[in-house]
C-alpha cells in the first residue's frame, strides 16, 4: 500500500512501538529557544542528567525576548547560553546573530527533506515546508529529545489539501492558509498531518510554503508538510552541494520522501486559487475569517509586519510595494521586524528598510516580541492591531487588545489608510 | 502517582487556548510555582472569576479542543501548581494533551453527550469526582446523587501516569 510523506518519514525513523499506534522515532534535529528550553535544562540538571544526545543535532537561538528586557528574561537567556557553551552546541545564535527560530533555522540549512524535528514551540510545523516532519512539543518532550534524541507520536494520519491554479495578484500564501483554516476550523486537522499539494503549492517559493505550513497548527495539525521538489533543492543547494553530485541527484534522493500515488489519506480537500481573495480574521480564533472587503474601514491603531509567519524577505517586499512613496496615517503605529539578520541585510540592500522608515514605520531587530505580547509592541486595552502574525487569541498582543491577521500587503495598505483595506496591488490586479 | 480526586471546576466553552490558560508574559517565570496566581487569567468566559472559582478545585470539566494554540507546558504546570491534575473534555489540542500525560497528569476524553449531560446536571452544583484507575471509572458525587461514568485511557497513557511522566518512562526504555 502506498504511503504519505509523513508515513515514509516515520517508517525510516522507527525506534519502538511501545503500545497501540504510538511510535517512538529517532530525531534528526532538536531546535531550542530561550522560553521553553531553560525549564528542560534545569530539570535535566536537577536529575543529574545534564547531557545532550548529539550536540551537532541541537540548534539553539534566543529569539522571543531579545535584547533581554528584565532580569527574568536575562536569566532565561543565560541558562540557554551557558548550556550551549558547556555542551559544545556550535549552532547557537545570540544577539546580533539571532532571528526568529522558524526563519533562521531553515535559512541556515538545518532543515532537510525527510528530517524529523521537534522544538518547544507550536509553530515548528513551519519546517514541514521542506518535506520534513516537524512538530511543536512541550518542555518534557523537548527534554527527552535533548537527552535521548527520540520522541513519541501517534503514527500520523494525513489530510491532503490540494490547491490548484494561479493566485490573483495581491493574494498571498497567508490568504491561502487563512482560507483553509476558515474552512476546516481550529481543530479541523487535530492529530493529523496536513499534506499540502497541487499546482499552486508547487509554484510557491520556500518562503510561501513556510507561511502555509506555519499556520497548520492553527487548524490543530501536528505538522504541515510539502513534497520536496526542485524549489526545495534550489533553496538548499548551497548547504548540500558537497553531499550530492548535482541538483538532479539531490532531487532524486529527496524524492524518496514524495507521497506515493496510492497513499491513503484520512480526508481530502481541494481549493481553487483563483477564488481566493485577501482575507482577515475578525474574532479571537484563527478560523474566524472574513474577506478584507467585508472588514473594510475597521480602525487600526497599530500595524505589525513580522513573525515566523510573514517576516521573511518576500513578505517585506510585498509590504514595501504598497508603502513606496507613501506615509502611514498619523494615528497608526507601524512596526516591522525583519525575521533574521540576513533578511534585514537584504531589506537594507534592496532599499526596503528605507521605504518602511520613510513611510513612518519603526524597524526593530529580529525578534518574536510583538507577536505574543512578550517584549515590544504591546497593545493597550481597546486597541486594534493589523498583524501579519498567526494568532488572534484574546490578550495575545496585550490584555484587552484585538488582533486582525492578514497578509503583509493588506497590513501595509491598512497602515496607510488607518483602517483595514485591500492593497492597491490587489485592487489593480482585479 | 498524582491525585485525581476532588472538587470540579466547570469551564463551559470550546477552544480554550493556552494563551487564556497562562498568558505569554508569564513565560519568563522559571519556577512552576510562580504561575499559580495567573491560571486562566485571560479566559474569555462570562461570569468566570479566577480568584473566586479556582481555589479548592482539583478537576476541570470542559468542552472541545481544550488547550489549543501554543506548545507551552506552562499550561499544564499552571493547573498542576493549583492542585488540578485531571481535565475531562470532549477533545484536546494534541500538544496540550501530550504535555498533560508527559507530566503524569491526565487529560481524559468523554463523548460529547456525556459532557453535555455533566454540564446540564452538575454545572451549578458542588461536585466531587473520584477516579478509579484500576476499573477506569469516575464516581461523581453531588449532594445525595452518585453517578458512575466509565472512561477510556490507552495503555500507553496509563503507563505515563503510573511512571510519573515521559522523562521517567523514556529514561527507563531508551
Short mmCIF file of N, CA, C and O in Angstrom, two decimals, chain A residues 15-16 18-19 22 24 35-36 38-39 42-43 47 49 72-73 76 79 120-122 135-141 143-144 147-148 150-154 186-187 190-191 217 222 284-285 372-374 391 393-396 399, chain B residues 13-15 17-20 23-30 41-44 64-65 68-74 77 91-95 97-99 102-103 109 154-157 165-174:
data_model
loop_
_atom_site.label_atom_id
_atom_site.label_comp_id
_atom_site.label_asym_id
_atom_site.label_seq_id
_atom_site.Cartn_x
_atom_site.Cartn_y
_atom_site.Cartn_z
N UNK A 15 11.92 3.66 16.02
CA UNK A 15 12.73 3.15 17.14
C UNK A 15 11.95 2.10 17.91
O UNK A 15 12.47 1.04 18.25
N UNK A 16 10.68 2.39 18.19
CA UNK A 16 9.92 1.49 19.07
C UNK A 16 8.43 1.74 18.88
O UNK A 16 8.01 2.80 18.42
N UNK A 18 5.82 1.28 21.62
CA UNK A 18 5.57 0.84 23.00
C UNK A 18 4.15 0.36 23.24
O UNK A 18 3.93 -0.46 24.13
N UNK A 19 3.19 0.87 22.46
CA UNK A 19 1.81 0.50 22.69
C UNK A 19 0.93 1.07 21.59
O UNK A 19 1.19 2.17 21.09
N UNK A 22 1.34 4.19 19.01
CA UNK A 22 2.41 5.10 19.42
C UNK A 22 3.73 4.64 18.81
O UNK A 22 4.14 3.49 18.97
N UNK A 24 7.77 5.59 18.70
CA UNK A 24 8.90 6.40 19.15
C UNK A 24 9.83 6.51 17.94
O UNK A 24 10.17 5.49 17.33
N UNK A 35 12.65 30.39 25.79
CA UNK A 35 11.45 30.43 26.63
C UNK A 35 11.09 29.04 27.16
O UNK A 35 10.80 28.88 28.33
N UNK A 36 11.14 28.03 26.28
CA UNK A 36 10.70 26.71 26.73
C UNK A 36 11.85 25.76 27.08
O UNK A 36 11.63 24.73 27.70
N UNK A 38 14.90 26.50 28.96
CA UNK A 38 15.53 26.57 30.30
C UNK A 38 14.91 25.63 31.34
O UNK A 38 15.63 25.02 32.13
N UNK A 39 13.59 25.46 31.31
CA UNK A 39 12.97 24.56 32.29
C UNK A 39 13.43 23.12 32.04
O UNK A 39 13.61 22.35 33.00
N UNK A 42 17.06 22.94 33.34
CA UNK A 42 17.08 22.90 34.81
C UNK A 42 16.65 21.54 35.33
O UNK A 42 17.22 21.02 36.31
N UNK A 43 15.64 20.95 34.68
CA UNK A 43 15.16 19.65 35.13
C UNK A 43 16.22 18.57 34.90
O UNK A 43 16.45 17.71 35.76
N UNK A 47 18.09 16.35 37.82
CA UNK A 47 18.05 14.88 37.79
C UNK A 47 19.45 14.27 37.66
O UNK A 47 19.58 13.05 37.54
N UNK A 49 21.27 14.58 35.01
CA UNK A 49 21.37 14.08 33.62
C UNK A 49 21.62 15.24 32.66
O UNK A 49 21.01 15.33 31.60
N UNK A 72 14.48 38.53 34.64
CA UNK A 72 13.97 37.18 34.36
C UNK A 72 14.35 36.72 32.96
O UNK A 72 14.77 35.58 32.76
N UNK A 73 14.18 37.61 31.97
CA UNK A 73 14.50 37.20 30.60
C UNK A 73 16.01 37.13 30.39
O UNK A 73 16.49 36.33 29.59
N UNK A 76 16.84 33.67 31.62
CA UNK A 76 16.47 32.64 30.63
C UNK A 76 17.53 32.56 29.53
O UNK A 76 17.94 31.47 29.13
N UNK A 79 20.74 30.92 30.91
CA UNK A 79 20.65 29.46 31.08
C UNK A 79 20.90 28.76 29.74
O UNK A 79 21.65 27.80 29.64
N UNK A 120 10.29 23.12 21.25
CA UNK A 120 9.31 23.55 22.24
C UNK A 120 8.61 24.81 21.77
O UNK A 120 8.69 25.86 22.41
N UNK A 121 7.95 24.71 20.63
CA UNK A 121 7.28 25.87 20.04
C UNK A 121 6.26 25.35 19.05
O UNK A 121 6.60 24.56 18.16
N UNK A 122 5.03 25.79 19.17
CA UNK A 122 3.96 25.18 18.36
C UNK A 122 4.14 25.43 16.87
O UNK A 122 3.64 24.65 16.06
N UNK A 135 7.42 19.02 14.40
CA UNK A 135 6.28 19.20 15.30
C UNK A 135 6.65 19.99 16.54
O UNK A 135 7.73 19.80 17.11
N UNK A 136 5.75 20.85 16.94
CA UNK A 136 5.89 21.55 18.20
C UNK A 136 5.59 20.61 19.34
O UNK A 136 4.71 19.76 19.24
N UNK A 137 6.36 20.74 20.42
CA UNK A 137 6.17 19.87 21.58
C UNK A 137 6.32 20.70 22.85
O UNK A 137 6.78 21.83 22.81
N UNK A 138 5.95 20.12 23.98
CA UNK A 138 6.12 20.78 25.25
C UNK A 138 7.53 20.58 25.79
O UNK A 138 8.37 19.92 25.16
N UNK A 139 7.76 21.13 26.96
CA UNK A 139 9.10 21.10 27.54
C UNK A 139 9.56 19.67 27.88
O UNK A 139 10.73 19.34 27.73
N UNK A 140 8.62 18.80 28.30
CA UNK A 140 9.02 17.43 28.66
C UNK A 140 9.47 16.63 27.44
O UNK A 140 10.50 15.95 27.47
N UNK A 141 8.71 16.74 26.33
CA UNK A 141 9.14 16.09 25.08
C UNK A 141 10.49 16.65 24.63
O UNK A 141 11.36 15.91 24.16
N UNK A 143 12.79 17.93 26.53
CA UNK A 143 13.81 17.44 27.46
C UNK A 143 14.27 16.02 27.08
O UNK A 143 15.48 15.75 27.02
N UNK A 144 13.32 15.16 26.78
CA UNK A 144 13.67 13.80 26.37
C UNK A 144 14.38 13.82 25.01
O UNK A 144 15.34 13.07 24.79
N UNK A 147 17.96 14.78 25.61
CA UNK A 147 18.70 13.73 26.32
C UNK A 147 18.87 12.46 25.49
O UNK A 147 19.95 11.86 25.47
N UNK A 148 17.79 12.07 24.80
CA UNK A 148 17.79 10.74 24.16
C UNK A 148 17.71 10.79 22.64
O UNK A 148 17.88 9.76 21.99
N UNK A 150 14.98 11.10 20.89
CA UNK A 150 13.76 10.42 20.42
C UNK A 150 12.53 11.21 20.86
O UNK A 150 12.60 12.04 21.76
N UNK A 151 11.41 10.93 20.22
CA UNK A 151 10.14 11.50 20.65
C UNK A 151 9.02 10.53 20.26
O UNK A 151 9.16 9.77 19.28
N UNK A 152 7.94 10.52 21.02
CA UNK A 152 6.82 9.62 20.76
C UNK A 152 5.66 10.38 20.14
O UNK A 152 5.32 11.48 20.57
N UNK A 153 5.07 9.78 19.10
CA UNK A 153 3.88 10.35 18.45
C UNK A 153 2.93 9.22 18.10
O UNK A 153 3.36 8.08 17.90
N UNK A 154 1.65 9.57 17.95
CA UNK A 154 0.74 8.64 17.29
C UNK A 154 1.20 8.52 15.84
O UNK A 154 1.60 9.52 15.23
N UNK A 186 -10.51 25.53 13.70
CA UNK A 186 -9.30 25.47 14.53
C UNK A 186 -8.97 24.06 15.02
O UNK A 186 -7.87 23.84 15.53
N UNK A 187 -9.89 23.13 14.90
CA UNK A 187 -9.49 21.75 15.22
C UNK A 187 -9.80 20.79 14.07
O UNK A 187 -9.91 19.59 14.27
N UNK A 190 -6.79 18.34 13.87
CA UNK A 190 -6.18 17.88 15.12
C UNK A 190 -5.74 16.42 15.02
O UNK A 190 -6.49 15.58 14.54
N UNK A 191 -4.51 16.17 15.47
CA UNK A 191 -3.89 14.84 15.43
C UNK A 191 -3.60 14.35 14.02
O UNK A 191 -3.37 13.17 13.80
N UNK A 217 -0.76 24.44 12.43
CA UNK A 217 -1.11 24.18 13.84
C UNK A 217 -2.35 24.97 14.25
O UNK A 217 -3.06 24.58 15.17
N UNK A 222 -0.62 18.43 13.57
CA UNK A 222 0.66 18.11 14.18
C UNK A 222 1.78 18.74 13.38
O UNK A 222 2.75 19.27 13.92
N UNK A 284 -11.46 36.04 17.96
CA UNK A 284 -10.34 35.61 18.79
C UNK A 284 -9.85 34.22 18.42
O UNK A 284 -9.14 33.58 19.19
N UNK A 285 -10.30 33.71 17.27
CA UNK A 285 -9.85 32.40 16.80
C UNK A 285 -9.41 32.54 15.34
O UNK A 285 -10.06 33.25 14.58
N UNK A 372 3.48 37.83 20.35
CA UNK A 372 2.82 37.24 21.52
C UNK A 372 2.88 38.18 22.72
O UNK A 372 2.78 37.75 23.87
N UNK A 373 3.02 39.47 22.45
CA UNK A 373 2.95 40.46 23.53
C UNK A 373 4.00 40.24 24.60
O UNK A 373 3.77 40.48 25.78
N UNK A 374 5.19 39.78 24.18
CA UNK A 374 6.19 39.43 25.20
C UNK A 374 7.17 40.54 25.50
O UNK A 374 7.59 40.70 26.63
N UNK A 391 -1.65 34.35 15.34
CA UNK A 391 -2.66 34.12 16.39
C UNK A 391 -3.37 35.42 16.76
O UNK A 391 -2.72 36.44 16.99
N UNK A 393 -5.63 35.32 19.41
CA UNK A 393 -6.25 34.95 20.68
C UNK A 393 -6.48 36.18 21.56
O UNK A 393 -5.71 37.15 21.50
N UNK A 394 -7.49 36.07 22.41
CA UNK A 394 -7.76 37.14 23.37
C UNK A 394 -6.51 37.44 24.19
O UNK A 394 -5.93 36.55 24.79
N UNK A 395 -6.09 38.69 24.20
CA UNK A 395 -4.93 39.09 25.01
C UNK A 395 -3.59 38.79 24.38
O UNK A 395 -2.55 39.07 24.96
N UNK A 396 -3.58 38.21 23.18
CA UNK A 396 -2.33 37.75 22.57
C UNK A 396 -1.26 38.85 22.48
O UNK A 396 -0.11 38.63 22.80
N UNK A 399 -3.34 42.66 26.93
CA UNK A 399 -4.66 42.48 27.54
C UNK A 399 -5.66 43.48 26.96
O UNK A 399 -5.40 44.67 26.91
N UNK B 13 -16.98 26.25 27.64
CA UNK B 13 -16.64 26.86 26.34
C UNK B 13 -15.71 25.93 25.58
O UNK B 13 -14.88 25.25 26.19
N UNK B 14 -15.79 25.94 24.27
CA UNK B 14 -14.84 25.18 23.43
C UNK B 14 -13.66 26.08 23.07
O UNK B 14 -13.71 27.30 23.25
N UNK B 15 -12.60 25.45 22.55
CA UNK B 15 -11.44 26.17 22.01
C UNK B 15 -10.76 27.08 23.03
O UNK B 15 -10.27 28.17 22.68
N UNK B 17 -7.80 28.38 24.71
CA UNK B 17 -6.41 28.25 24.24
C UNK B 17 -5.40 28.46 25.35
O UNK B 17 -5.73 28.92 26.45
N UNK B 18 -4.16 28.13 25.04
CA UNK B 18 -3.12 28.19 26.08
C UNK B 18 -2.75 29.62 26.48
O UNK B 18 -2.27 29.84 27.58
N UNK B 19 -3.00 30.59 25.59
CA UNK B 19 -2.80 31.99 25.99
C UNK B 19 -3.80 32.38 27.08
O UNK B 19 -3.50 33.19 27.95
N UNK B 20 -5.01 31.81 27.01
CA UNK B 20 -6.02 32.09 28.03
C UNK B 20 -5.67 31.36 29.33
O UNK B 20 -5.93 31.86 30.43
N UNK B 23 -1.10 33.48 30.11
CA UNK B 23 -0.62 34.43 29.09
C UNK B 23 0.91 34.39 28.91
O UNK B 23 1.65 34.08 29.85
N UNK B 24 1.35 34.72 27.70
CA UNK B 24 2.77 34.62 27.33
C UNK B 24 3.67 35.45 28.25
O UNK B 24 4.82 35.10 28.47
N UNK B 25 3.12 36.54 28.80
CA UNK B 25 4.00 37.40 29.61
C UNK B 25 4.51 36.67 30.86
O UNK B 25 5.50 37.10 31.46
N UNK B 26 3.86 35.59 31.24
CA UNK B 26 4.33 34.83 32.42
C UNK B 26 5.31 33.70 32.04
O UNK B 26 5.77 32.97 32.91
N UNK B 27 5.61 33.57 30.76
CA UNK B 27 6.52 32.51 30.34
C UNK B 27 7.97 32.82 30.69
O UNK B 27 8.86 32.02 30.44
N UNK B 28 8.19 33.98 31.26
CA UNK B 28 9.55 34.32 31.68
C UNK B 28 9.82 33.76 33.08
O UNK B 28 10.94 33.86 33.57
N UNK B 29 8.80 33.17 33.70
CA UNK B 29 8.99 32.57 35.02
C UNK B 29 9.70 31.23 34.87
O UNK B 29 9.31 30.42 34.03
N UNK B 30 10.71 30.99 35.68
CA UNK B 30 11.42 29.72 35.61
C UNK B 30 10.76 28.70 36.55
O UNK B 30 10.72 27.52 36.27
N UNK B 41 -6.15 33.55 33.70
CA UNK B 41 -6.30 34.99 33.89
C UNK B 41 -7.01 35.67 32.72
O UNK B 41 -7.81 36.58 32.91
N UNK B 42 -6.71 35.24 31.50
CA UNK B 42 -7.29 35.89 30.31
C UNK B 42 -8.44 35.09 29.71
O UNK B 42 -8.81 35.30 28.55
N UNK B 43 -9.02 34.16 30.50
CA UNK B 43 -10.11 33.34 29.95
C UNK B 43 -11.32 34.20 29.62
O UNK B 43 -11.80 34.96 30.46
N UNK B 44 -11.78 34.05 28.37
CA UNK B 44 -12.98 34.79 27.94
C UNK B 44 -14.18 33.90 28.22
O UNK B 44 -14.52 33.02 27.43
N UNK B 64 -14.82 21.21 23.84
CA UNK B 64 -13.97 20.66 22.77
C UNK B 64 -12.70 21.47 22.54
O UNK B 64 -12.63 22.65 22.84
N UNK B 65 -11.68 20.77 22.01
CA UNK B 65 -10.42 21.40 21.56
C UNK B 65 -9.76 22.20 22.68
O UNK B 65 -9.21 23.29 22.45
N UNK B 68 -5.85 24.52 22.85
CA UNK B 68 -5.30 24.79 21.52
C UNK B 68 -4.32 25.96 21.59
O UNK B 68 -4.32 26.73 22.55
N UNK B 69 -3.50 26.07 20.54
CA UNK B 69 -2.55 27.19 20.49
C UNK B 69 -1.13 26.76 20.80
O UNK B 69 -0.64 25.77 20.27
N UNK B 70 -0.52 27.51 21.65
CA UNK B 70 0.92 27.39 21.92
C UNK B 70 1.29 26.04 22.54
O UNK B 70 0.46 25.37 23.14
N UNK B 71 2.57 25.68 22.41
CA UNK B 71 3.05 24.41 22.96
C UNK B 71 3.44 24.51 24.43
O UNK B 71 3.85 23.54 25.02
N UNK B 72 3.29 25.70 25.00
CA UNK B 72 3.81 25.95 26.36
C UNK B 72 3.33 24.92 27.37
O UNK B 72 2.15 24.75 27.61
N UNK B 73 4.29 24.24 27.98
CA UNK B 73 3.94 23.28 29.03
C UNK B 73 3.57 24.03 30.31
O UNK B 73 3.09 23.43 31.28
N UNK B 74 3.80 25.33 30.29
CA UNK B 74 3.37 26.18 31.40
C UNK B 74 1.86 26.03 31.63
O UNK B 74 1.39 26.30 32.73
N UNK B 77 1.42 23.03 33.77
CA UNK B 77 2.07 23.38 35.04
C UNK B 77 1.21 24.33 35.87
O UNK B 77 1.13 24.20 37.09
N UNK B 91 -12.63 17.01 23.72
CA UNK B 91 -11.42 16.76 22.93
C UNK B 91 -10.35 17.77 23.30
O UNK B 91 -10.63 18.77 23.98
N UNK B 92 -9.13 17.51 22.84
CA UNK B 92 -7.98 18.36 23.18
C UNK B 92 -7.17 18.70 21.94
O UNK B 92 -7.18 17.96 20.96
N UNK B 93 -6.41 19.79 22.04
CA UNK B 93 -5.35 20.02 21.06
C UNK B 93 -4.23 19.02 21.38
O UNK B 93 -4.01 18.68 22.54
N UNK B 94 -3.55 18.55 20.32
CA UNK B 94 -2.59 17.46 20.50
C UNK B 94 -1.49 17.77 21.51
O UNK B 94 -1.19 16.97 22.40
N UNK B 95 -0.85 18.94 21.35
CA UNK B 95 0.34 19.21 22.18
C UNK B 95 -0.06 19.33 23.66
O UNK B 95 0.60 18.77 24.53
N UNK B 97 -2.60 17.96 25.21
CA UNK B 97 -2.94 16.63 25.73
C UNK B 97 -1.66 15.83 26.04
O UNK B 97 -1.54 15.23 27.10
N UNK B 98 -0.71 15.88 25.09
CA UNK B 98 0.53 15.14 25.30
C UNK B 98 1.30 15.70 26.50
O UNK B 98 1.85 14.95 27.30
N UNK B 99 1.32 17.03 26.62
CA UNK B 99 2.01 17.65 27.75
C UNK B 99 1.43 17.19 29.08
O UNK B 99 2.16 16.98 30.06
N UNK B 102 2.63 13.71 29.65
CA UNK B 102 4.09 13.77 29.84
C UNK B 102 4.44 14.22 31.25
O UNK B 102 5.53 13.91 31.75
N UNK B 103 3.55 14.98 31.88
CA UNK B 103 3.77 15.44 33.25
C UNK B 103 3.16 14.47 34.27
O UNK B 103 3.11 14.78 35.47
N UNK B 109 -10.82 12.10 27.62
CA UNK B 109 -11.90 12.48 26.70
C UNK B 109 -13.15 11.68 27.01
O UNK B 109 -13.08 10.47 27.22
N UNK B 154 -5.61 4.89 27.19
CA UNK B 154 -4.80 3.89 26.48
C UNK B 154 -3.73 3.33 27.42
O UNK B 154 -3.37 3.97 28.41
N UNK B 155 -3.25 2.15 27.09
CA UNK B 155 -2.20 1.53 27.92
C UNK B 155 -0.98 2.44 28.01
O UNK B 155 -0.33 2.54 29.04
N UNK B 156 -0.69 3.11 26.89
CA UNK B 156 0.49 3.98 26.86
C UNK B 156 0.30 5.18 27.79
O UNK B 156 1.19 5.49 28.60
N UNK B 157 -0.86 5.83 27.68
CA UNK B 157 -1.11 6.99 28.54
C UNK B 157 -1.11 6.57 30.02
O UNK B 157 -0.58 7.27 30.88
N UNK B 165 5.41 10.31 34.39
CA UNK B 165 5.69 11.20 33.26
C UNK B 165 6.62 10.57 32.24
O UNK B 165 7.15 9.47 32.43
N UNK B 166 6.82 11.26 31.13
CA UNK B 166 7.57 10.77 29.98
C UNK B 166 9.07 10.71 30.23
O UNK B 166 9.76 9.84 29.72
N UNK B 167 9.60 11.63 31.03
CA UNK B 167 11.05 11.59 31.28
C UNK B 167 11.41 10.27 31.97
O UNK B 167 12.34 9.57 31.56
N UNK B 168 10.63 9.92 32.98
CA UNK B 168 10.89 8.68 33.71
C UNK B 168 10.72 7.47 32.80
O UNK B 168 11.53 6.55 32.80
N UNK B 169 9.64 7.50 31.98
CA UNK B 169 9.36 6.39 31.07
C UNK B 169 10.48 6.24 30.04
O UNK B 169 11.01 5.15 29.84
N UNK B 170 10.84 7.36 29.40
CA UNK B 170 11.86 7.31 28.34
C UNK B 170 13.22 6.91 28.90
O UNK B 170 13.98 6.18 28.26
N UNK B 171 13.50 7.40 30.10
CA UNK B 171 14.80 7.10 30.70
C UNK B 171 14.95 5.60 30.95
O UNK B 171 16.04 5.05 30.86
N UNK B 172 13.84 4.96 31.26
CA UNK B 172 13.87 3.53 31.53
C UNK B 172 13.98 2.71 30.24
O UNK B 172 14.54 1.62 30.23
N UNK B 173 13.42 3.26 29.14
CA UNK B 173 13.29 2.45 27.92
C UNK B 173 14.27 2.77 26.81
O UNK B 173 14.51 1.92 25.96
N UNK B 174 14.80 4.01 26.76
CA UNK B 174 15.57 4.38 25.56
C UNK B 174 16.96 4.90 25.90
O UNK B 174 17.19 5.41 26.94
#
